[in-house]
Structures are given as C-alpha cells and as structure tokens.
C-alpha cells in the first residue's frame, strides 16, 4: 500500500502536492468561516494592527478586525466567485463545444471565428468590458468572468467531440439508433472528462487570479464584502508600517493559486 | 505568400468582429451621448434634436462604420468627465504603457532563453532542479503581489527607487526608464518562469529525436548539436508562447500600473470605468484589442517563416 503510494507519488508529485496544498487552503478557509468567534467586519480600535497572539492568530488589520477571520471570509468569496465562474464557463462551453464539434459545418465555422475573436482579447480586458457595461458587484463579476471563460472551454470540448465522433463506439451507438443528443451527452461526454477535468482546475485557478486582480483594482467585489484582492489593495497603503498585513494576504492568494495550478498540472499528466 | 494573405484576411475579419463587439457592448449601456450632454432635466424634444444632430438616429451599421472610420482617423470622441478629446488624453500616455510593455517583454526573453538552455543542458544537476522549483513558485505569485513585494524590498528597504515617484518621459527620460524597470520585472518574472519551463521541456523532447542522434553520430560536438539543431526547432513553440505572452503583458501592465502608480492606459482605464467615462473606456479597449490582434498576426507570420512544415497547409 505504502509502496504503491510512493510509486505513484514519484511518478506524479504535482498531483499530490497540489492536492495537499489546495485541500489545506480550502479546509483553513472553511474552518475560519464556520468556527471563527469574530465577526469579519467587527472593528476594535484597541486591537489596531495587533500582533499575532492566542486571541488573534494572524493579528489584526488597520481597523482592528481579526485578520484570520477576514482572510477566510475573503478567501471564501474568492473561491465561490471562481467556482461559479467556472460553472458558467464549463456548462456553456460544453453546450457550444458539443454542438459545433459534433455537427461541424457552417455553424461551426462561424462560432469558431467568433471564438477566436473573443480569445484574442486578454481575459481581464474582456471582463473589464463586461464590468463597465454591467457595473461591479459580486454577481456581475461572476457573470462577466463566466462569459469570458466560455470560449476556451468550448474550444477544448469541440476538439474532443471532433476526435470522438467517428470512433467505433459512437458509430455502433448510432447504428443502434441512439439519438444525437444521447450520443453527445451519454456516450461522448463521459470520455472527455479526463481532459475536461484538468482544464476545469486550470480554469478555476485563472478565475481565482482574475477575481483577485479585479477586486484589487477596485472594480470587482465591493465592500463591505471582503475579498482577497480587495484586502491586498487595502494592505498596500500600510506597506511601510505594517508589511506583514500585505504579506499574509498575498501569500494566501499565492498558496491557493500554487495548490490549484499544481493540481491542474498533475491531472493533465494523468489524463 | 498565399497563407500570409489568408492570415491578413483573418486579421481584418477579427478586427471587424472585435470592434463590432466593443461597439455593441457600449451601445447596450443605458443612456446615450445626448442624455449625457443634456443631463436628466432635458426635454424629450431637445434630446431628439441633439440625437438627430449627433447622428444617433441613423441605422446601427451606419453608426458602427462611421465610429470605426473616425476611430482609425484618430477621432475617438470626447471624454465625458474631462471634456477634452479622447485622442489627446491617450496620445500622451501611449509611450508610458508601450515602454512598460516592451521592457517587460525584453526581460522575459532575456531571462528565459539563457536559463532554459542552461538548465536543460544540466538537467540532472541539483541547481537545475532548484531553478524548476523556484520557477513553479514564481508562476504562482500573482503579478500585483509580486509588485507589492518588489515595492517593499527594493523601494522601501533598499531605496533603489521611490515608490510612487513616477517621472514622466518628457521630464527625465533616464529616470523614467529607471522607474519603469521594477514594474517591468514584476510583470516579467512569472512569464519568464513559464517560458523557461516551456523551452526546457521543448529542448528535452527535441533532444530525443532521431536527427539529434544522427548529428552526434556524424561527430558533431554537444554544443554544436544543441545550438545549431536542437535550439532552432525547440524555439518554435516558445515563440508562439512569447506571442501570446506579449498580449498577456499588455493586459498585465494594466494591473501593475495601479500597484506602482504609473499614469498609463491602465490607470486611465480603471478610473474611466469608475467614472463611467465610456468614450475613453471604449477607445482604450479597442486600441489594446487591436494591438493584441496585430501581435497575433505577427506571431502567425513568423511561425510560417520559421517552420517550413507549417507552410503546406
């Protein structure tokens, strides 16, 4: 058992290290949100920039708010935004990719030209277009980023469907009289999961970064809701006097990104 | 030549699609130029008159093409917040963002190619492994956090630059370049790490191919094979990556400008979004998108030139 584990660890260390780091970060965030005795927004003038102690394990920020509690609620916001963003991206990506990949033809050509045009935009710039149209706020950020993520997933799914649609098992399903919808979603889709899974994790990672950048710029999640990007931008103002505030917040973002990017790489290797 | 023409045709179509998209997006925003000019107390009749005057009642595609035409001839409208022409606002900031972008790109190339070649040559040495781990860590640091760390370390502790002390290019060019160096590093490091990793993987897989063995068996030296044969082929995927990176760098500079208080396109874009100054937002986004599409075209053409295998289709 141990030997077998060590063997697969050596073959794909990214997968395991990524899994450990991302699970640890998610666990920490969930624990903080569920069990922290502090209100993330409760200010305490006497605890302004308090050092780490038994009461405040990571210290306090400029308003005397408990940093650990704020990081976990902020982290939860960031993770949820990323989750829903990827959910939108994957769902619509699968629909568009499956239809264009399976049927091909003129619709495919037009959709892919359009896809290329969208992919030509750097994702944050495209999200900024939507934000300036919709306005900022948590759900608007999710919808904006979600739309931005559709083309990349659509492209991956389309490629897989194009590859699979003439394989033997699809042909025999067709001979047995299965409908197109059934072939697409019952027969082909499950076979794309290994590829789709790793790109979903990588997409999740990009969504975390995009949300953090947008909140950092002040056009993403709006206060009083805390978000890691927003906290880092607040912390930058106190960089000289209280560098630990910025460092702890930044390291939290970096660890989430590191964990999920290793996990994505590992899954890709396994696929 | 035929493929190049085809690429240029695709480029034109993409530009049309992207500008159409930007145009539609800003058409969807409630309120038009007439309501902005006359304010909320305007009578419907005066609004109608101004709309007629501004040409807002014309059919959609007529408006789109007249906007696009004006845009290419440098008429980008008037800023709502400042009342000056968008063109004059953007012209003075272009050298700032352009310098930052190019400087970052040069850093990416200058760091990743030598490091990639050296680490792949000494693949099994501990130092090469250490560079891998360091690269993986660098890739995970969001550029804006890297920017903050650099501000703290080089600006506040080592006093190598004054955080927030941006000097414009028309005041003192040397100090302008000096100030932009650190933001450029913040943008470049994660990209350089990715490019190094890609180059290394590419060299290692290229080295396993038959023609490399043939070259060795003909008595070529290791250095000869590595530089004359392997590197040339291994660079092809890296160039594609670098092209995509240049687009990312343009976008990345938008965020980094905020960290280092550089008054370029990024800061202007963010403040214009907050102020709902749509003509400025529309112009900046259209310009950046066109730059990005143009870079993609150049990469595509370069790809054809470098890799004869691509020319067939």
Coordinates of C-alpha atoms in Angstrom, one line a residue, chain A residues 14 113-114 116-126 128-136 209 212-214 216-219 229 232-233 236 239-240 243 246-251 253-255 257-259 261-262 265, chain B residues 10 13-14 17-18 21-22 25-26 28-30 136-137 139-145 148-149 151-152 156-157 159 197 247-248 250-252 254-255 258-260 269-270 273-274 276 278 281 284-285 288-289 292-293 296:
Chain A
X14 CA 2.5 17.7 -8.8
X113 CA -14.3 32.6 -35.9
X114 CA -16.3 34.3 -33.2
X116 CA -11.1 33.3 -32.0
X117 CA -12.1 36.9 -31.9
X118 CA -13.1 36.5 -28.2
X119 CA -9.9 34.6 -27.4
X120 CA -7.9 37.3 -29.0
X121 CA -8.8 39.6 -26.0
X122 CA -6.8 39.1 -22.9
X123 CA -9.3 37.7 -20.4
X124 CA -9.1 40.5 -17.9
X125 CA -9.7 43.1 -20.6
X126 CA -12.8 41.3 -21.8
X128 CA -13.4 44.8 -17.9
X129 CA -15.7 45.4 -20.9
X130 CA -18.5 43.5 -19.3
X131 CA -17.9 45.2 -15.9
X132 CA -18.1 48.6 -17.5
X133 CA -21.4 47.5 -19.1
X134 CA -23.0 45.7 -16.2
X135 CA -21.4 47.6 -13.3
X136 CA -19.4 46.0 -10.4
X209 CA -6.4 35.2 -10.2
X212 CA -8.3 38.8 -7.2
X213 CA -6.9 41.2 -9.8
X214 CA -10.3 42.8 -10.4
X216 CA -7.5 44.6 -6.3
X217 CA -8.3 47.2 -9.0
X218 CA -11.5 48.1 -7.0
X219 CA -13.9 47.1 -9.8
X229 CA -7.8 41.1 -3.9
X232 CA -4.3 43.2 -0.6
X233 CA -5.1 46.6 -2.1
X236 CA -0.7 48.2 0.2
X239 CA 3.1 48.5 3.3
X240 CA 5.8 50.6 5.0
X243 CA 4.3 44.9 5.8
X246 CA 0.2 42.7 2.8
X247 CA 2.5 39.6 3.0
X248 CA 0.0 37.4 4.8
X249 CA -2.8 38.4 2.4
X250 CA -0.6 37.9 -0.7
X251 CA 0.8 34.6 0.5
X253 CA -3.6 34.2 -2.6
X254 CA -0.3 32.7 -3.9
X255 CA -0.8 29.4 -1.9
X257 CA -3.0 29.6 -6.9
X258 CA 0.0 27.3 -6.3
X259 CA -2.1 24.5 -5.0
X261 CA -2.1 25.1 -10.6
X262 CA -0.1 22.0 -9.4
X265 CA -0.8 20.1 -14.0
Chain B
X10 CA -8.4 36.7 -41.0
X13 CA -12.2 39.9 -40.0
X14 CA -11.1 39.6 -36.4
X17 CA -15.6 41.4 -35.2
X18 CA -13.8 42.7 -32.1
X21 CA -18.3 43.6 -30.2
X22 CA -16.8 46.6 -28.4
X25 CA -21.2 46.4 -25.7
X26 CA -21.2 50.2 -25.2
X28 CA -26.1 48.3 -24.6
X29 CA -25.3 50.7 -21.7
X30 CA -28.4 52.7 -20.8
X136 CA 7.0 27.0 -10.1
X137 CA 6.8 29.3 -7.1
X139 CA 4.5 31.4 -11.5
X140 CA 2.1 31.2 -8.6
X141 CA 2.7 34.7 -7.3
X142 CA 0.0 37.0 -8.8
X143 CA 1.8 39.9 -10.6
X144 CA 0.2 42.5 -8.4
X145 CA 1.5 40.8 -5.2
X148 CA 4.0 44.9 -3.8
X149 CA 6.9 42.7 -2.7
X151 CA 8.0 47.8 -3.9
X152 CA 8.7 46.8 -0.3
X156 CA 11.3 50.8 1.0
X157 CA 14.1 48.7 2.3
X159 CA 15.8 52.5 -1.5
X197 CA 9.8 25.8 -18.3
X247 CA -0.8 40.0 -25.3
X248 CA -0.9 39.0 -21.6
X250 CA -0.3 44.3 -22.3
X251 CA -3.2 43.2 -20.0
X252 CA -0.8 42.6 -17.0
X254 CA -3.0 47.5 -16.7
X255 CA -2.9 46.0 -13.2
X258 CA -2.1 50.5 -10.4
X259 CA 0.4 48.9 -8.0
X260 CA 3.3 51.3 -8.9
X269 CA -9.0 52.7 -18.0
X270 CA -9.8 51.9 -14.3
X273 CA -14.7 52.7 -15.7
X274 CA -15.4 54.0 -12.2
X276 CA -18.5 55.9 -16.4
X278 CA -17.4 55.4 -21.8
X281 CA -13.1 53.1 -22.0
X284 CA -8.6 52.2 -24.7
X285 CA -10.2 48.7 -25.1
X288 CA -5.5 47.4 -26.8
X289 CA -7.5 44.7 -28.6
X292 CA -3.2 42.2 -29.3
X293 CA -4.7 41.0 -32.6
X296 CA -1.1 37.6 -33.0

